[in-house]
Coordinates of C-alpha atoms and ligand atoms in Angstrom, one line a residue:
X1 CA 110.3 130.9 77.8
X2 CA 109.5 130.5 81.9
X3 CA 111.5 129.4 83.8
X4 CA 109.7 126.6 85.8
X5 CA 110.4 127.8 89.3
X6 CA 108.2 130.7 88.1
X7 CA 105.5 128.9 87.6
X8 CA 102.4 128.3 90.3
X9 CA 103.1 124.5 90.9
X10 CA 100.5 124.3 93.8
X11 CA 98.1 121.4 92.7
X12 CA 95.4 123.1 94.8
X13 CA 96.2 126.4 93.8
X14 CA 96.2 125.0 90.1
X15 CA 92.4 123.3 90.0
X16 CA 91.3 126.2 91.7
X17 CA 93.0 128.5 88.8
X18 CA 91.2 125.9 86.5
X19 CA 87.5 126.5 88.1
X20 CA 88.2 130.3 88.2
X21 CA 88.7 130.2 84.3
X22 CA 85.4 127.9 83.7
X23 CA 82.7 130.2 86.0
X24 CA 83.2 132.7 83.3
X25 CA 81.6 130.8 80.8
X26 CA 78.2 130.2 83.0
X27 CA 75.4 132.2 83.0
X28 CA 72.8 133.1 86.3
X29 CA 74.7 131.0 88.8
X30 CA 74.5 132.5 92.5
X31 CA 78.3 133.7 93.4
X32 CA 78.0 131.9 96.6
X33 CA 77.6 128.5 94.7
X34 CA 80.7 128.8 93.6
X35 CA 82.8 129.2 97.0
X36 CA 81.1 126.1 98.1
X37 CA 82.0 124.3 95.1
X38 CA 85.9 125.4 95.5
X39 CA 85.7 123.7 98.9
X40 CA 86.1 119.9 100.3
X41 CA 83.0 119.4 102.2
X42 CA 85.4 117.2 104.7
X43 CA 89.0 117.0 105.0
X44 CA 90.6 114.0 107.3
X45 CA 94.5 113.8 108.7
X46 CA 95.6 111.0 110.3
X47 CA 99.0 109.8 111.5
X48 CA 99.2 106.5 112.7
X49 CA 101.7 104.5 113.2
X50 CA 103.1 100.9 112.0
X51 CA 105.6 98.4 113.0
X52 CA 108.2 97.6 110.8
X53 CA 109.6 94.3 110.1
X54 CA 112.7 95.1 111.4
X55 CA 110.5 95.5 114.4
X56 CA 110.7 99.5 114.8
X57 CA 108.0 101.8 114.3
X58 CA 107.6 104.6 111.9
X59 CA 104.5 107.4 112.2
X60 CA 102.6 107.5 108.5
X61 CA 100.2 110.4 107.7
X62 CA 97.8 109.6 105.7
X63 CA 94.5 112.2 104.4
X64 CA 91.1 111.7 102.8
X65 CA 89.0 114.0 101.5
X66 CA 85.5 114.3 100.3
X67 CA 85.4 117.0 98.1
X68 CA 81.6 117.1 97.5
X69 CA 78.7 114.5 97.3
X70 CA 75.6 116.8 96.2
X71 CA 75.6 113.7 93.3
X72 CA 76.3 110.9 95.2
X73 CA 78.1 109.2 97.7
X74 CA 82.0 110.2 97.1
X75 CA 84.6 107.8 95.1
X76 CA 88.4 108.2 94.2
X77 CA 91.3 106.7 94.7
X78 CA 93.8 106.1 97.1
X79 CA 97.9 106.8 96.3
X80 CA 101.1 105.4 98.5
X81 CA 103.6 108.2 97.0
X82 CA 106.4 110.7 99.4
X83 CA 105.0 113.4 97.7
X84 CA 101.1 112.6 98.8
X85 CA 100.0 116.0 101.1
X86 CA 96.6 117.6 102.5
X87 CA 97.1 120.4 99.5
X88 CA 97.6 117.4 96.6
X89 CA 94.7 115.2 98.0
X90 CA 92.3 118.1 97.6
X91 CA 93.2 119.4 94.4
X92 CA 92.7 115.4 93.4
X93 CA 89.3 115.1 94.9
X94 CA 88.1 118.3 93.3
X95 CA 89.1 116.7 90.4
X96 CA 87.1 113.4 90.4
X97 CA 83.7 115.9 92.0
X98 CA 84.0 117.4 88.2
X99 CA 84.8 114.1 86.6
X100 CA 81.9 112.5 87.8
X101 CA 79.5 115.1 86.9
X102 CA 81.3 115.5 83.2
X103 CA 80.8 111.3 83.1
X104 CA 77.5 112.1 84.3
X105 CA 77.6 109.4 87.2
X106 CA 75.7 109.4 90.7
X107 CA 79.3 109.8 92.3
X108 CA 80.8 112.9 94.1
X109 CA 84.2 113.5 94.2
X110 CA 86.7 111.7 96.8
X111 CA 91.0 111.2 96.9
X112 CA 92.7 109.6 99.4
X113 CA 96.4 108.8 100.2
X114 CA 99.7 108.2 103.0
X115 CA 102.8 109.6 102.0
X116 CA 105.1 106.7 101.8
X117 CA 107.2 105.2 99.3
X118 CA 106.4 101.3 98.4
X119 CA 109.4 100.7 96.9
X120 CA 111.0 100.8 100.1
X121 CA 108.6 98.8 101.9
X122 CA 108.0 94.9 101.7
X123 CA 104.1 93.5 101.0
X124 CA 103.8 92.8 104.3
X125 CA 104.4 96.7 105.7
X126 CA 102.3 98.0 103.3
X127 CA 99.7 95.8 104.2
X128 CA 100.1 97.1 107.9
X129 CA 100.0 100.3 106.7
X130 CA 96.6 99.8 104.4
X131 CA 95.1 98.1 107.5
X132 CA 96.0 100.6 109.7
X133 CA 94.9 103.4 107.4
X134 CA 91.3 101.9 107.1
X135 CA 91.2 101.7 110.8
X136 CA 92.1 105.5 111.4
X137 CA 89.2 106.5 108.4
X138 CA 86.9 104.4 110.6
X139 CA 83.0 105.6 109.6
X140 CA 84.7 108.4 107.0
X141 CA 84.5 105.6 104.3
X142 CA 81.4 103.6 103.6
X143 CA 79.6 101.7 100.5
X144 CA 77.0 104.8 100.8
X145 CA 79.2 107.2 101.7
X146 CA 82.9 107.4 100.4
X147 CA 84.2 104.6 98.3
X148 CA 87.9 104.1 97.8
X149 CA 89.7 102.9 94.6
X150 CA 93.0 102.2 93.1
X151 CA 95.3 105.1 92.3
X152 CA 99.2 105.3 92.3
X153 CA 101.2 102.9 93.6
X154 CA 98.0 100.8 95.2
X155 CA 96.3 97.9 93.3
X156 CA 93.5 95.2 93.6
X157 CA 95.6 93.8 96.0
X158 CA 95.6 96.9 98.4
X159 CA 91.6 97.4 97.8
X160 CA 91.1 93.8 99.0
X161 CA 93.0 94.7 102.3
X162 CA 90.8 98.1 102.4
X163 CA 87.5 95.9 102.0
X164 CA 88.8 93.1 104.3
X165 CA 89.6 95.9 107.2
X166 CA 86.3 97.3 106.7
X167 CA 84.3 93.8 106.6
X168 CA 86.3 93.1 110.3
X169 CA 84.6 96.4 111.5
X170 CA 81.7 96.3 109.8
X171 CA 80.3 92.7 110.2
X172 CA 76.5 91.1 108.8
X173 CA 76.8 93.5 105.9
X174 CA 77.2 93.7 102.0
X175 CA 80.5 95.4 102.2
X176 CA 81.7 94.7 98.9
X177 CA 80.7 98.0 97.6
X178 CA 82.8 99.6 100.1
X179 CA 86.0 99.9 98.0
X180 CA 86.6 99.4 94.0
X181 CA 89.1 98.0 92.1
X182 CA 89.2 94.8 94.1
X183 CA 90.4 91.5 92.6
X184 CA 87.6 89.8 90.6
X185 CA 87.2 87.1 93.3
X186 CA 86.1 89.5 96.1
X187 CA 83.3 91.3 93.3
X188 CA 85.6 93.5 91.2
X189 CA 84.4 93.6 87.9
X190 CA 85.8 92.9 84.8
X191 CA 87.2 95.1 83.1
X192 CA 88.0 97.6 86.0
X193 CA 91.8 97.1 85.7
X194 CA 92.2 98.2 82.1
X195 CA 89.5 100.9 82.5
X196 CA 91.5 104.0 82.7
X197 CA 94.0 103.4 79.7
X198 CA 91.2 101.8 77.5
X199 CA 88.8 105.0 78.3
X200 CA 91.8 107.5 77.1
X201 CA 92.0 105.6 73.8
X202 CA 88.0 105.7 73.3
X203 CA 88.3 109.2 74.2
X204 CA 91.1 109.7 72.2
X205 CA 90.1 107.9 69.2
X206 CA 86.0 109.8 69.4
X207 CA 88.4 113.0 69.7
X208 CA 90.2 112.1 66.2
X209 CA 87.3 111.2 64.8
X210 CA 85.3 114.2 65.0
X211 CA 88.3 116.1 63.3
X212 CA 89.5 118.0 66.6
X213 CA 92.9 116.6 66.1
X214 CA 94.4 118.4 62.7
X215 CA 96.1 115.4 60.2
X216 CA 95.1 112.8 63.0
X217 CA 91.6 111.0 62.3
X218 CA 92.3 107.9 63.7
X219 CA 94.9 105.5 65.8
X220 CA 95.7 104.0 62.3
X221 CA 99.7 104.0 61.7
X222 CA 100.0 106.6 64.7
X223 CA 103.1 106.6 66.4
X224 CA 102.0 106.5 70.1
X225 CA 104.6 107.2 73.5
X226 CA 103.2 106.5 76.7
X227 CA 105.1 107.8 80.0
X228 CA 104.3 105.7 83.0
X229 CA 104.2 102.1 82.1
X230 CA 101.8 100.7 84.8
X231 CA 98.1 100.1 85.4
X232 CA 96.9 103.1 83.0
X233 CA 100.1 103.6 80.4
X234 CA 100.2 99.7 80.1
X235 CA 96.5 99.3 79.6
X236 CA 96.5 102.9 77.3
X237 CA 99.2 101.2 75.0
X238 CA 97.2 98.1 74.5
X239 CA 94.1 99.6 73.0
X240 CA 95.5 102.2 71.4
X241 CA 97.8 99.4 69.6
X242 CA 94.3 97.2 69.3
X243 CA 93.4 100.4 67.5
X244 CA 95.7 100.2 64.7
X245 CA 98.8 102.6 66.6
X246 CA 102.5 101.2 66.8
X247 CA 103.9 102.2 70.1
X248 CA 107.5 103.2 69.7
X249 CA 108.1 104.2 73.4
X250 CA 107.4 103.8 76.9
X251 CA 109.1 104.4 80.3
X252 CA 108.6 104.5 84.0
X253 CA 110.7 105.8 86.7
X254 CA 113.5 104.4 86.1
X255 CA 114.1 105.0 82.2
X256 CA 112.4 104.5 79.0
X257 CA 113.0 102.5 75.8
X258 CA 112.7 103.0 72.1
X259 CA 111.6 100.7 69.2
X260 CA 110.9 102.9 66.0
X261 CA 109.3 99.6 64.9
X262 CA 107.1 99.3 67.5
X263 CA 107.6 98.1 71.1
X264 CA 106.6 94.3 71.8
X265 CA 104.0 95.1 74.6
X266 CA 103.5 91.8 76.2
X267 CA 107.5 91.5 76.2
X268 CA 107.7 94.7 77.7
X269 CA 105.2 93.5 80.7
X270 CA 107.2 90.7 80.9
X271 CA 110.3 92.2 81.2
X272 CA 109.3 94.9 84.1
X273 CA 108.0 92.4 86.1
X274 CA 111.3 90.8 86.0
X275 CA 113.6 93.2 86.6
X276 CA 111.6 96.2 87.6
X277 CA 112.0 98.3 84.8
X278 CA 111.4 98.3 81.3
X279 CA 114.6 99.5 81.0
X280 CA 116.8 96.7 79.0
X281 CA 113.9 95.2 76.7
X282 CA 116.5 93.5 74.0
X283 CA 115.9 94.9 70.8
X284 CA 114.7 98.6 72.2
X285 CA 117.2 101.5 72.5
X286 CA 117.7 102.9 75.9
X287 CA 116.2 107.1 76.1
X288 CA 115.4 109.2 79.9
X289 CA 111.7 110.0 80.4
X290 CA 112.7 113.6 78.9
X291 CA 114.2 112.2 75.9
X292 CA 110.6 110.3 75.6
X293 CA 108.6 113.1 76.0
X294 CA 110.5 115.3 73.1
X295 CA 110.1 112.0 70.7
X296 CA 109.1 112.4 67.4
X297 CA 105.4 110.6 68.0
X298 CA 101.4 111.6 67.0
X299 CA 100.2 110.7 70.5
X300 CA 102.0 111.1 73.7
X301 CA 100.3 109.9 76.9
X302 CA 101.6 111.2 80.7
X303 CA 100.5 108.2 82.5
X304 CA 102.7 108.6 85.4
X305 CA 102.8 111.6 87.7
X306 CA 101.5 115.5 87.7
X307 CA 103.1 118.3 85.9
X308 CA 105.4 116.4 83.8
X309 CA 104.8 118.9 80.8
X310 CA 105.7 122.6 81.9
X311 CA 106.7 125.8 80.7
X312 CA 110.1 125.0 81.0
X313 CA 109.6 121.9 78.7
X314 CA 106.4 122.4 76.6
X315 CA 108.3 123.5 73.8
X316 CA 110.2 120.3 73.5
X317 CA 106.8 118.2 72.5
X318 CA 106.7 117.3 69.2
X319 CA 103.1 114.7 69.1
X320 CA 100.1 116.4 67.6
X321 CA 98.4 115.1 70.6
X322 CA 98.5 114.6 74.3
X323 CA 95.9 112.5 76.2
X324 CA 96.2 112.7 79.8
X325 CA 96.3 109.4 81.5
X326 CA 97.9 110.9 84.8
X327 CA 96.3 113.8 86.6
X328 CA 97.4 116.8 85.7
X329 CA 100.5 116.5 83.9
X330 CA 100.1 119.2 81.7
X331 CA 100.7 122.7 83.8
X332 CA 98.8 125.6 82.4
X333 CA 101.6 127.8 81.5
X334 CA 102.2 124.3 78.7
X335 CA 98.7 124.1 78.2
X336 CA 98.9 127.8 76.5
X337 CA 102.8 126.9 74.8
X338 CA 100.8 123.5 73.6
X339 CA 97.9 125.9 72.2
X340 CA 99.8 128.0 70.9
X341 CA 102.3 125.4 69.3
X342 CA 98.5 123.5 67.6
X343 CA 99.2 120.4 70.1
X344 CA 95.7 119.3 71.1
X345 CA 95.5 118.5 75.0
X346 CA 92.5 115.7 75.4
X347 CA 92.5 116.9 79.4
X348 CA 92.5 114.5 82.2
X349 CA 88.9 115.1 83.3
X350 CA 87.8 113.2 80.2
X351 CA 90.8 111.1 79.6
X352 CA 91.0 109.2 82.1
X353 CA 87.7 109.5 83.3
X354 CA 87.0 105.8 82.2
X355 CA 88.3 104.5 85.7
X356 CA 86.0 106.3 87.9
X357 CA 83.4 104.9 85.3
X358 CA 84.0 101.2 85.6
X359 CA 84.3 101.4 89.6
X360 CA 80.3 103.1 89.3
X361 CA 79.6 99.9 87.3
X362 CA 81.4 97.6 90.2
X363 CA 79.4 99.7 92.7
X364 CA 76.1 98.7 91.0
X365 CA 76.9 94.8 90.6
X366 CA 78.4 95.0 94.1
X367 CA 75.2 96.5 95.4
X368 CA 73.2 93.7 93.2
X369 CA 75.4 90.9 94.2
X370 CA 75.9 90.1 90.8
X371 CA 79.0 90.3 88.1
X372 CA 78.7 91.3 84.4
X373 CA 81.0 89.9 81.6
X374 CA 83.8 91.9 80.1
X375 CA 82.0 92.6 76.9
X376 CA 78.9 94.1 78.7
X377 CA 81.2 96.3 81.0
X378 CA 83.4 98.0 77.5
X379 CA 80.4 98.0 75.5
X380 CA 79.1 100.4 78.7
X381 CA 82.2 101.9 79.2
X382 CA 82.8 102.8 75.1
X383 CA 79.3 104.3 75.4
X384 CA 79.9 106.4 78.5
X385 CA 83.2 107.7 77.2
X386 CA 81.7 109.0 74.0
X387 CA 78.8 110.7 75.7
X388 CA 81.3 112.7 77.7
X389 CA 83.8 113.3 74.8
X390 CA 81.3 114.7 72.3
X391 CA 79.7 116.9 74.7
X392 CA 82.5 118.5 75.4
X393 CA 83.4 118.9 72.0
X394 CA 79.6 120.3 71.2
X395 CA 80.5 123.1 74.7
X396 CA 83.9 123.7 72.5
X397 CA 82.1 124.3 69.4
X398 CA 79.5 127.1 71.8
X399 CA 82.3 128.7 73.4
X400 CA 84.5 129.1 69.9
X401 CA 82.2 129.7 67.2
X402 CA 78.5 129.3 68.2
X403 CA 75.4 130.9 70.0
X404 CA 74.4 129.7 73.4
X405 CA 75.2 130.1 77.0
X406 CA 78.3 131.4 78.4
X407 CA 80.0 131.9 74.0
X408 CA 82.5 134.4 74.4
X409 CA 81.9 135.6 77.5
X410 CA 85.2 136.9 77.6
X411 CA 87.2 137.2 74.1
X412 CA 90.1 137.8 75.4
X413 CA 90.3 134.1 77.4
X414 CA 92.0 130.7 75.7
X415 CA 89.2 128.2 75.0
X416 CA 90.8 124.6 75.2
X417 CA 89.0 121.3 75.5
X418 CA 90.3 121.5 79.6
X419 CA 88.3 124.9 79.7
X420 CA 84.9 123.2 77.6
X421 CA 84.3 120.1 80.3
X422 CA 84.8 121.9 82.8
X423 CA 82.0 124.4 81.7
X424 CA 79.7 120.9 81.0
X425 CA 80.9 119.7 84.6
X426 CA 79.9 122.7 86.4
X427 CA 76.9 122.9 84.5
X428 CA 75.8 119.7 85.9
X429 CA 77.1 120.0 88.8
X430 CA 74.9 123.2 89.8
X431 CA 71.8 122.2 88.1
X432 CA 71.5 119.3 90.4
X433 CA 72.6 121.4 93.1
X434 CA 70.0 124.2 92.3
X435 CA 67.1 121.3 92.4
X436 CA 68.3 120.0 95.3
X437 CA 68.2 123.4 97.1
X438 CA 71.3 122.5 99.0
X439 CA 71.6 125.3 100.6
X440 CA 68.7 125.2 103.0
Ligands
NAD501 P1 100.7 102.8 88.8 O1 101.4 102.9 90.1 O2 100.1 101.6 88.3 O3 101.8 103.2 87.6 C1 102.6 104.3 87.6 C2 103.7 104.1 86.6 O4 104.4 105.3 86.5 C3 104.7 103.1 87.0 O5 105.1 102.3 85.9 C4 105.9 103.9 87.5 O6 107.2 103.3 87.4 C5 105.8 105.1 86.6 N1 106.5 106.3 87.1 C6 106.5 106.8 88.4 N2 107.2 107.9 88.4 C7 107.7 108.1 87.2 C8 108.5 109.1 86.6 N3 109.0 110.1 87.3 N4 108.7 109.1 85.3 C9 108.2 108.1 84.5 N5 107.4 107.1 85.0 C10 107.2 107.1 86.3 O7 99.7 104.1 88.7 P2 98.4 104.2 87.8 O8 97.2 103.7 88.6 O9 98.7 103.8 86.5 O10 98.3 105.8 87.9 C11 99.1 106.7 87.0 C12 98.4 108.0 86.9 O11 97.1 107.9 86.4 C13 98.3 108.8 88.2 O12 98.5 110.2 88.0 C14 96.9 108.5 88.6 O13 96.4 109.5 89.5 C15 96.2 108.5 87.3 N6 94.9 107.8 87.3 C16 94.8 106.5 87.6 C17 93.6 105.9 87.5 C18 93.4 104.4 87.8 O14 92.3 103.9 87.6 N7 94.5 103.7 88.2 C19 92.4 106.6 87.2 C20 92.6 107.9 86.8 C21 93.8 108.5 86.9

């Protein structure tokens, strides 16, 4: 086994890694493509800084970057974490550039975030700090341009400051597309805030479905653990419980609990806004976030931060499969243990692609002043997410068993789902570059 600190833990150095593998498996691309596709067409810093309310000041630094917008103007979402950095935004906006080309949507890829740590701050601070953030970014962001959205530790409420701050500077204007992932009263759409965790059970349960997941064909009586009990992990649990699964654990970052009956979901919601934590949920048995990711489940979801799943614990999963909510909690060294060990990894490029989805939809009724019902926006979404899972399951089947471009380029390489949309993501990706004739 690896010890972790062995282990390349560089997010950047990680998607880059990831894009290395995938190239492989195309066929007739130019060389030079490829450089420009490894690199953030624009890359802002800012440091700024914001009174307190015990009336001092403190200096935030905040970054966003465009990674590339050859399909569209860029979108992805803004995070309020200490461990937010220039190197963690990019690897993240990289990220969403291939998820919106696997998803097939007119958006290029985008990330944003301030290193900063919201549990220490009141509403009012971080408001200050989301105003002031906006201001900085000034013409960077823009409904046509680069559209913010929801990400860790920021919600509707902190994408109606972004749009308010951006409606002050930009005034006589439709703004509302300018941000996603606002509240429903200042044209979010429905639907939008259980988008990512309903998209990884669609995903999940197309995955099961078409027999990729060995003794697993459906949600039905699966035993589901979800680490990370907020806007993705809550939503996540829901469907997948809506799709027949009992959950028997979930935690954040303070603990998790344990029902092997099945956790009471709404009491669970209940009981975290409360007291902060899930932590204490009578009836539930008390386990750390390591215990809950060794738990005897089918389906285990990281919905909370990167690289939760490493070399140095890979070996302690015991679910049959993993569907990443978060981005990139599975490291490659666990992605081969996982492999290896027959745990399917359903990757975070087409998990939890179903956010970056439903903010496209709040785009378009934003840009049409108009706002679709819930049933119209999953009925869109369910569509969209099995588009993107089976074609990455048809680029498996190519690259493991069949003829066609890029099978077994190299025999000697893994081939994992991960590995398969990102082949269908580049693919796109350069097609539409090559007809464009970017380069000239
Ligand atoms: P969130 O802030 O709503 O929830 C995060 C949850 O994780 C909270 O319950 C928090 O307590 C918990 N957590 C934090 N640190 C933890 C730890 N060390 N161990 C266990 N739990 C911990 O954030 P979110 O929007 O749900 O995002 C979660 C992940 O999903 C992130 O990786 C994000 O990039 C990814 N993601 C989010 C969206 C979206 O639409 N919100 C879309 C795609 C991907």
């Amino acid at each position: 086994m690896n010890d972790k600190k062995t282990e390349e833990l560089n997010p950047y150095a990680l998607g880059i890694a990831q894009f290395d593998r995938a190239v492989v498996y195309l066929d007739g691309i130019k060389a030079g493509l490829m450089d420009y596709f490894k690199s953030p067409k624009r890359t802002i810093s800012v440091s700024f800084p914001v009174v307190m309310d015990d009336d001092s000041v403190r200096t935030f630094h905040g970054y966003r970057v465009l990674h590339n917008s050859a399909l569209g103007p860029g979108n992805g979402g803004i995070r309020y974490h200490p461990e937010v950095s220039a190197d963690s935004v990019r690897a993240l906006a990289a990220l969403m550039t291939w998820k919106c080309a696997l998803a097939d949507l007119p958006f290029g890829g985008a990330k944003g975030g301030v290193a900063c740590d919201t549990k220490e701050l009141s509403e009012a601070e971080v408001r200050r700090i989301t105003r002031r953030f906006v201001g900085e970014l000034g013409d960077n962001i823009g409904p046509d341009t680069d559209i913010p959205a929801p990400d860790l530790y920021t919600n509707e409420q902190t994408m109606a400051w972004i749009f308010d701050t951006y409606d002050i500077m930009h005034p006589g204007h439709n703004n509302r597309p300018v941000v996603t992932g606002k509240p429903l009263e200042l044209g979010g759409s429905h639907g939008r805030n259980e988008a990512t965790g309903l998209g990884c059970a669609i995903a999940a349960r197309q995955l099961m479905a078409r027999g990729l997941v060995d003794g697993l064909d459906s949600f039905k009586g699966a035993r589901v653990a979800v680490k990370g009990f907020g806007n993705v992990g809550v939503a996540a649990a829901r469907s997948m419980e809506d799709m027949g699964a009992r959950v028997v654990a979930v935690s954040d970052s303070q603990g998790g609990i344990r029902s092997d009956d099945g956790i009471n979901l709404s009491a669970a919601l209940a009981w975290k806004q409360q007291n902060g934590t899930v932590v204490g949920l009578p009836d539930t048995m008390t386990i750390t976030n390591d215990e809950l990711l060794a738990i005897d489940c089918d389906v285990l979801v990281p919905a909370a931060l990167g690289q939760e799943i490493r070399s140095d614990n890979a070996h302690t999963v015991r679910a049959r499969l993993i569907v990443e909510g978060a981005n990139g909690p599975v490291t490659p060294d666990a992605d081969t243990i996982l492999q290896d060990r027959g745990v399917v990894v359903l990757p975070d490029i087409l998990a939890n692609v179903g956010g970056v989805i439903v903010s496209y939809y709040e785009w378009v009724q934003n840009k049409e002043i108009d706002q679709w019902d819930v049933e119209t926006v999953h009925r869109k979404l369910d569509a969209k997410m099995v588009q993107a899972v089976d074609a990455v399951i048809n680029r498996y089947k190519i690259l493991t068993e069949g003829d066609g471009e890029g099978a077994h380029s190299d025999p000697s390489e893994r081939i994992d789902l991960r590995l398969a949309a990102m082949v269908v993501a580049i693919r796109r990706m350069a097609r539409v570059t090559l007809q464009r004739g970017i380069w000239i």
